[in-house]
Short mmCIF file of C-alpha atoms in Angstrom, two decimals:
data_model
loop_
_atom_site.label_atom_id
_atom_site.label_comp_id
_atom_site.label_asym_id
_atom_site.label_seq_id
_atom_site.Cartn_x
_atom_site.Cartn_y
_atom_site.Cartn_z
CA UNK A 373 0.00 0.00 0.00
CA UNK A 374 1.23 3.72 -0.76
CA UNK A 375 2.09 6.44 1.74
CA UNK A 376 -0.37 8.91 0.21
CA UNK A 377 -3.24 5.89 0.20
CA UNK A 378 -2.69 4.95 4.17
CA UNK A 379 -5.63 6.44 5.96
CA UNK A 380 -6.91 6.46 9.59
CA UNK A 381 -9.94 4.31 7.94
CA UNK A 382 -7.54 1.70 6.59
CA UNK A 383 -5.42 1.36 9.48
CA UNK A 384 -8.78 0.89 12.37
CA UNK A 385 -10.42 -1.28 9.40
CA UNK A 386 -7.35 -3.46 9.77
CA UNK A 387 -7.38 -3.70 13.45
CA UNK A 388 -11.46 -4.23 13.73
CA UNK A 389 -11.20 -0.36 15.92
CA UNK A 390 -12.69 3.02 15.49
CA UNK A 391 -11.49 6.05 13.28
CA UNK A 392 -11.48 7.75 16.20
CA UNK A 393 -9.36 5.22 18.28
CA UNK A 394 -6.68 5.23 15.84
CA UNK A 395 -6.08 9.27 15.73
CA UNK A 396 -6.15 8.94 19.83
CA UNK A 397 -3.64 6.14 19.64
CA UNK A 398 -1.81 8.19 17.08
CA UNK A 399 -1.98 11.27 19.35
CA UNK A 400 -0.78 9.79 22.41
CA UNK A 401 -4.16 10.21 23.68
CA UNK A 402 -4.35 9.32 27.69
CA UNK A 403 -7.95 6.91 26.81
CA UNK A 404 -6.11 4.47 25.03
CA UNK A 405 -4.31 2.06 26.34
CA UNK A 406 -0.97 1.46 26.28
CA UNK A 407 -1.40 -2.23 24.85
CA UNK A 408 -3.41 -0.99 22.38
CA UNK A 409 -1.46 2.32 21.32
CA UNK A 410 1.62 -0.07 20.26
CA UNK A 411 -0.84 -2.43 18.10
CA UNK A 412 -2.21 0.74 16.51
CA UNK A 413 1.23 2.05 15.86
CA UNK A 414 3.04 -1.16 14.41
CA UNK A 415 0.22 -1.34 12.10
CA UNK A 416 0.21 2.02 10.92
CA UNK A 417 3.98 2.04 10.74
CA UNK A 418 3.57 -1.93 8.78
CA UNK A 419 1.24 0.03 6.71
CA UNK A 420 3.45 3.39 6.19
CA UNK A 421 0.61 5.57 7.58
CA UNK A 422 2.20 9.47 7.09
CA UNK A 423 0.62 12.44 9.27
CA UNK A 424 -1.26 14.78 6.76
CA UNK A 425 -0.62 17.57 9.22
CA UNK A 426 -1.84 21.05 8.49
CA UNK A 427 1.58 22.82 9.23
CA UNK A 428 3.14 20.60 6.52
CA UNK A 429 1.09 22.41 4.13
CA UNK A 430 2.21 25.77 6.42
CA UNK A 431 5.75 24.46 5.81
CA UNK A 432 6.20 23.71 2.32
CA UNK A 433 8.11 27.05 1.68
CA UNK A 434 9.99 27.39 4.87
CA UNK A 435 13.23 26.26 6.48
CA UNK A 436 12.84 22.98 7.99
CA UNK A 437 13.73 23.42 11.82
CA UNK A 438 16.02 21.15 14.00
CA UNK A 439 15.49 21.12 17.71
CA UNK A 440 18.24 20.47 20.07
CA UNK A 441 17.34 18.53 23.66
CA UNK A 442 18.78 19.62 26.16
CA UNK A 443 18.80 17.26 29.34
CA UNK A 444 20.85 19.39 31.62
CA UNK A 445 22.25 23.16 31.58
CA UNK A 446 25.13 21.49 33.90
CA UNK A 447 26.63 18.93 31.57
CA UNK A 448 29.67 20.59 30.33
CA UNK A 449 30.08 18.34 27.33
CA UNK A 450 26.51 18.25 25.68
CA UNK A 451 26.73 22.43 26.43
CA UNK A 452 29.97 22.81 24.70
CA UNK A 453 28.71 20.01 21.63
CA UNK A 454 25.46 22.36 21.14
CA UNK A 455 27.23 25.77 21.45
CA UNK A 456 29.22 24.63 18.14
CA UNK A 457 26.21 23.21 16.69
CA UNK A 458 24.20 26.14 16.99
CA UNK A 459 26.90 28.15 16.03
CA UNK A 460 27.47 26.00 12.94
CA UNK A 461 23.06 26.13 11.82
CA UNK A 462 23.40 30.06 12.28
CA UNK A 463 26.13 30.40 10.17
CA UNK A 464 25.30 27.98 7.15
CA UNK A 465 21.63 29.55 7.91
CA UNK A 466 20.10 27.00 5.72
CA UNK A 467 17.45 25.46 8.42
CA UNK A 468 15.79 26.70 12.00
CA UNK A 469 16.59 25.57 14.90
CA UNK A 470 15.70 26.19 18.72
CA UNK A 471 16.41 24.39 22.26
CA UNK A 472 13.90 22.23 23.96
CA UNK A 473 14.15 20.97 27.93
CA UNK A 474 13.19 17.67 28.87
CA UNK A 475 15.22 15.64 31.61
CA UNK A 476 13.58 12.55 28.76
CA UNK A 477 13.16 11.29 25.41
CA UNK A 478 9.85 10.81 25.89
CA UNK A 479 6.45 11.26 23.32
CA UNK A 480 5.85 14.58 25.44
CA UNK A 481 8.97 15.96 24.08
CA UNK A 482 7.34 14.12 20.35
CA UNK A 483 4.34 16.20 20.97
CA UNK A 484 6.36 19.53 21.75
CA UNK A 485 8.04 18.57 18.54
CA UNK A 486 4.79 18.56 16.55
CA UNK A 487 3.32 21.60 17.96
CA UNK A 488 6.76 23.60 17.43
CA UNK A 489 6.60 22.41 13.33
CA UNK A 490 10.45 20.36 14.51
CA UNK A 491 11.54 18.59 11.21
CA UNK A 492 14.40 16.58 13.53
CA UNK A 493 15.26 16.48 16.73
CA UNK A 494 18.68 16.20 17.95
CA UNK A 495 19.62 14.55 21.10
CA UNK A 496 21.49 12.74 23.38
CA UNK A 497 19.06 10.65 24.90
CA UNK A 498 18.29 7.88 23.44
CA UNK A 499 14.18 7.18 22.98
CA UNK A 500 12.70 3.87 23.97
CA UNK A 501 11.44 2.37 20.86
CA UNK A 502 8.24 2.82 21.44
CA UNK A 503 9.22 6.69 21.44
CA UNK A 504 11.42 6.57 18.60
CA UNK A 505 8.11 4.70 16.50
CA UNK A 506 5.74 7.61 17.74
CA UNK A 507 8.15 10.50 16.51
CA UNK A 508 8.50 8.35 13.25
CA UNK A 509 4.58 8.37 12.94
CA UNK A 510 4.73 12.25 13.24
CA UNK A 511 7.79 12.59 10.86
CA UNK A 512 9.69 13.74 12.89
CA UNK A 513 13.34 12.52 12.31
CA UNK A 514 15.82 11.50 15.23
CA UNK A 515 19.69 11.92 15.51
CA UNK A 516 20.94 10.37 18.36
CA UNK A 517 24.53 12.45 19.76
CA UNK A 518 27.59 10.83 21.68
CA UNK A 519 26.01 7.85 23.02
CA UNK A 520 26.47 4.07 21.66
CA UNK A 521 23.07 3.71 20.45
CA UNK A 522 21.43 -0.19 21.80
CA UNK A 523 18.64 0.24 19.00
CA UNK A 524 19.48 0.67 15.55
CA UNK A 525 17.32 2.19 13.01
CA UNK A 526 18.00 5.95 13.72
CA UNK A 527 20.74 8.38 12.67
CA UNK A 528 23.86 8.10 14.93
CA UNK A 529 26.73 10.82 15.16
CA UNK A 530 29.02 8.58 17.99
CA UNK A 531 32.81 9.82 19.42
CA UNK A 532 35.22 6.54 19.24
CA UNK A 533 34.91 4.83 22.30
CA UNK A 534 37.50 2.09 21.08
CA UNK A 535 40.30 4.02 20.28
CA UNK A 536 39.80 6.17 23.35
CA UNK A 537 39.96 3.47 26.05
CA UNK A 538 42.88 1.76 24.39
CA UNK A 539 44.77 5.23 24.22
CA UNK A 540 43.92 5.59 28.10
CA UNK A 541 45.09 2.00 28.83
CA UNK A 542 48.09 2.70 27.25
CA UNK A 543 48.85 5.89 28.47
CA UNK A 544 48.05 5.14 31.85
CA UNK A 545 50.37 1.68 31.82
CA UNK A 546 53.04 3.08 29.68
CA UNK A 547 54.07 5.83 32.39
CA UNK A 548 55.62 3.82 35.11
CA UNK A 549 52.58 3.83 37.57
CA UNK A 550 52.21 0.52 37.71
CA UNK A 551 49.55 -2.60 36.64
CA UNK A 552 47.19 -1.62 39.11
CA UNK A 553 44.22 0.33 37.69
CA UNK A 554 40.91 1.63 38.61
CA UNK A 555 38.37 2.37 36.16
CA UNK A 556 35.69 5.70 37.93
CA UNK A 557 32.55 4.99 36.56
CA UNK A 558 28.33 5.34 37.17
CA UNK A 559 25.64 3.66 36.77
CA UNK A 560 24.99 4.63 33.26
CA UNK A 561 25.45 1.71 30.07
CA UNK A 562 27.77 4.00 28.53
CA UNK A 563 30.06 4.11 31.63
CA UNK A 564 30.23 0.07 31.65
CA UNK A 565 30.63 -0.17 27.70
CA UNK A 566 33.69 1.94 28.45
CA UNK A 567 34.80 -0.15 31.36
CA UNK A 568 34.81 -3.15 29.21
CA UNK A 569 36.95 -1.48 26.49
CA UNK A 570 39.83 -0.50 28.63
CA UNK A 571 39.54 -3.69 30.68
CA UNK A 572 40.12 -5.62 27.04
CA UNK A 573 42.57 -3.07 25.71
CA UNK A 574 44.61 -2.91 29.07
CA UNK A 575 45.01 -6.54 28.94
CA UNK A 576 46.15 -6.93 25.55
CA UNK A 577 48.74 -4.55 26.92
CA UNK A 578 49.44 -6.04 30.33
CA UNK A 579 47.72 -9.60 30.75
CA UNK A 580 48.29 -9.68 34.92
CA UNK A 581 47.03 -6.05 35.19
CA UNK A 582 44.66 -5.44 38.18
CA UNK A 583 41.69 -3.53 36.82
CA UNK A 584 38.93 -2.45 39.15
CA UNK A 585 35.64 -0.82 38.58
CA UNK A 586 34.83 2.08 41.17
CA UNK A 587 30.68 3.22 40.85
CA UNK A 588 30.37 6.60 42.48
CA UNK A 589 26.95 5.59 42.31
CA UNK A 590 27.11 3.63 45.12
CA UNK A 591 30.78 3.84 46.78
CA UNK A 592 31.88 6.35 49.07
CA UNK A 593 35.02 8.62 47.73
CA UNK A 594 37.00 7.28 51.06
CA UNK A 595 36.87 4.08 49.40
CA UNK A 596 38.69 5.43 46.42
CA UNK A 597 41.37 7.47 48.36
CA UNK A 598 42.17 3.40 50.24
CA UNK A 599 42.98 2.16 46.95
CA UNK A 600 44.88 4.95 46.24
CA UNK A 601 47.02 4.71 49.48
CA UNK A 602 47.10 0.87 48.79
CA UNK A 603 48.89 1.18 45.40
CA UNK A 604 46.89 2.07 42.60
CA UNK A 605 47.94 4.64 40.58
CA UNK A 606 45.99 4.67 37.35
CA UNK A 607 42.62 6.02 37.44
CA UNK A 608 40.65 6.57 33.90
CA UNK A 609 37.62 8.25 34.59
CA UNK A 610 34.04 7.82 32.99
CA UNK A 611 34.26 11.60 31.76
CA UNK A 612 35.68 14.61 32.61
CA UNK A 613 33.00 16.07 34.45
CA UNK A 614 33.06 12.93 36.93
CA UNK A 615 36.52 13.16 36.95
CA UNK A 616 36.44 17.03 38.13
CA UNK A 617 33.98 16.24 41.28
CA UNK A 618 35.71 12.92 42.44
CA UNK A 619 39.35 14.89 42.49
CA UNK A 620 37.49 17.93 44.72
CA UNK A 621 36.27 15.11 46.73
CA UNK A 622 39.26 13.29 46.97
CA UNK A 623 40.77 17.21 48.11
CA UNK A 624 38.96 17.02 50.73
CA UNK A 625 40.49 14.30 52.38
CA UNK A 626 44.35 14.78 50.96
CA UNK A 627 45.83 16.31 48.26
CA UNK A 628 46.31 12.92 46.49
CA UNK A 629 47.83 14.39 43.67
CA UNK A 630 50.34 15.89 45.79
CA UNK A 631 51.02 13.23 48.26
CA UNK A 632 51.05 10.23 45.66
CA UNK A 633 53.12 12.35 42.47
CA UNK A 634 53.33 8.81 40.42
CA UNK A 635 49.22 8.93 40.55
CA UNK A 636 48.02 9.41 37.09
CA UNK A 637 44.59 10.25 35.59
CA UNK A 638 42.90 9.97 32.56
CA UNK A 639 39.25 11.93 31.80
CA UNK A 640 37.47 11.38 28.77
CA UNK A 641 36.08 14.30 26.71
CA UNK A 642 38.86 17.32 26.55
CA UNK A 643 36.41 19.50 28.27
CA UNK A 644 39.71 21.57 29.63
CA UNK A 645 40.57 22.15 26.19
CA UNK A 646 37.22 23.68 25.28
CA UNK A 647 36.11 25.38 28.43
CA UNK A 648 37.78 28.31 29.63
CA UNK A 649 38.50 27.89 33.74
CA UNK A 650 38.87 23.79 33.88
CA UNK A 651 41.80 23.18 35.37
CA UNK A 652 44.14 21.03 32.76
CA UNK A 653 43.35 17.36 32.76
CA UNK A 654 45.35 14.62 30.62
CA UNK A 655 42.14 13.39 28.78
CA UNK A 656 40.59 11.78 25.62
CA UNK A 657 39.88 14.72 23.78
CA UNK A 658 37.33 15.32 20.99
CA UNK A 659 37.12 17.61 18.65
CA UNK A 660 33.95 19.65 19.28
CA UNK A 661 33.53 21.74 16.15
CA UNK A 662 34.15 18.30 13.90
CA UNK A 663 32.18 16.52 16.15
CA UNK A 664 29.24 19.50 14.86
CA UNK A 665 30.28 19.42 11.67
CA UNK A 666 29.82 15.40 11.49
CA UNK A 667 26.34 15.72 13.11
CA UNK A 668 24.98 18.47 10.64
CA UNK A 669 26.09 16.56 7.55
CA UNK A 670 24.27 14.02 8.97
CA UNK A 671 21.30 16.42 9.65
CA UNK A 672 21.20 17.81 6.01
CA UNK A 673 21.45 14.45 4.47
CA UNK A 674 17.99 12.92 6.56
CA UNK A 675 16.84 16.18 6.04
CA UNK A 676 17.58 16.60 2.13
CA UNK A 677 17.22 12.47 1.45
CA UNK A 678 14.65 11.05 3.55
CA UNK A 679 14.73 7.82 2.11
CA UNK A 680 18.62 7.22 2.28
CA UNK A 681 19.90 4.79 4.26
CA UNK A 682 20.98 5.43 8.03
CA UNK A 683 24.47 7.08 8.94
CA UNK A 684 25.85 5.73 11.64
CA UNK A 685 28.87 8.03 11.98
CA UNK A 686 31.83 8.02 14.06
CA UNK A 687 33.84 10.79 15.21
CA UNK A 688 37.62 10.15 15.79
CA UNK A 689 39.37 11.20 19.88
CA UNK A 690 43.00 12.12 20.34
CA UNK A 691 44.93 11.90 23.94
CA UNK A 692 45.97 14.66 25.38
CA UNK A 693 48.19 15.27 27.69
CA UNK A 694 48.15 17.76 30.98
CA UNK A 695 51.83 19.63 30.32
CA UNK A 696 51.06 20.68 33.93
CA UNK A 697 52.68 17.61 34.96
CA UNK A 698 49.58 16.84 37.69
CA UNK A 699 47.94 14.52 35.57
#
């Protein structure tokens, strides 16, 4: 069956359901059940059902408009990623674009989408794929930022997670400090992707290395300063941010830095290399205005070719090194 021949009437005829349950399901309506809003949607998606909204017809001669989630105004890397993404649409000035809040991916932020004429949505977050099948039924187009994604059939812009754990293994292993490592994470599936990178790479490089996995989710930093005082002097650190609030924690207790000068520390973003204050961190470092550029060539592409094929793009890291001498 065509796109332009899918209509609510087809899709409830299929399903043995009312017109009007089908636009409710459709609409994330709050008298439908859940059960029955994901039968609805399969089938209209099996089907190829397209919204005939009005503002498409409202549209036809404007810029499409990207919209940029923002989960939190205190996450220094997703801040500093949008700044040269933003900077990047208003320059090139060939689409709109504004900022939407939401702490989730969820069909609320779909809806907000819809009502603010969004074209794609940019984000971080990954949705559910419920989610990601709603914003699909409203054509509205998803690029998903940074993370690893653990569904498959959206656009991904993704830093090299690889390269940058095995640059951090060998940097911190390489540099005298020993085979005894601790990896900082949280409780977050990117954090223990990462852990099981550098635990692979770090034993390719050192097969008795000691490797253990700190969660500042649920350990106290006291903890952390024991195994530093016991002999392990490698820590590589989810992200910089993390990195930044353990070490002022750690300062509380002892300059560890100062009192254990073999101690050495990776981060993982270059966040002190982008954001002026940060005190210098050896880190794996990304390039933030190619990490924009790779995400808006992936925007104009979904944007200008609807029907290609999905990017799944990754953006290359680099170590670099504190000349401080600290880290």
């Amino acid at each position: 069956m065509s796109t332009k021949n899918v209509s609510l009437k087809a899709i409830a005829s299929q399903l043995n359901v009312s017109i009007n349950t089908v636009s409710h399901a459709l609409r994330d309506m709050d008298d439908i059940s859940e059960e029955l809003k994901t039968k609805i949607r399969k089938k209209a998606l099996e089907l190829g059902y397209m919204p005939n909204r009005v503002a498409q017809c409202m549209k036809k001669d404007e810029k499409p408009v990207v919209a940029i989630l923002i989960n939190s105004f205190l996450n220094l890397y997703f801040n500093t990623f949008s700044y040269e993404l933003t900077r990047l649409l208003h320059e090139k000035n060939e689409y709109g674009f504004l900022l939407l809040y939401s702490e989730r991916l969820d069909n609320d932020v779909i809806k907000q989408c819809v009502l603010q004429r969004v074209d794609l949505l940019v984000t971080q977050l990954e949705p559910s794929p419920s989610t990601l099948d709603f914003a699909y039924l409203n054509d509205i187009k998803i690029v998903l930022v940074g993370n690893k994604p653990t569904i498959k059939n959206m656009d991904t812009v993704s830093v090299d997670h690889q390269t940058g754990c095995a640059l951090a293994a060998r940097y911190l292993l390489g540099g005298g400090g020993g085979k005894k490592l601790i990896y900082v994470g949280i409780d977050y599936f990117l954090s223990e992707y990462r852990y099981s990178i550098f635990v692979s790479e770090a034993r390719k490089l050192c097969a008795d290395a000691e490797i253990l996995y700190f969660n500042t989710d649920g350990e106290e930093t006291g903890k952390l300063y024991s195994l530093i005082a016991e002999g392990y002097r490698g820590l590589f650190f989810y992200n910089d941010m993390l990195a930044y609030e353990v070490l002022a924690k750690l300062g509380a207790i002892e300059d560890v830095r100062g009192a254990y000068p073999d101690l050495r520390i990776v981060g993982f973003d270059g966040l002190c290399r982008n954001v002026y204050g940060l005190e210098q961190m050896t880190t794996i470092m990304i390039d933030f205005p190619e990490f924009a550029l790779g995400t808006y060539r992936v925007i104009e592409n979904r944007l200008n070719n609807p029907s290609s094929g999905l990017k799944q793009l990754i953006q290359p890291v680099m170590l670099y090194e504190a000349k401080d001498g600290r880290a």
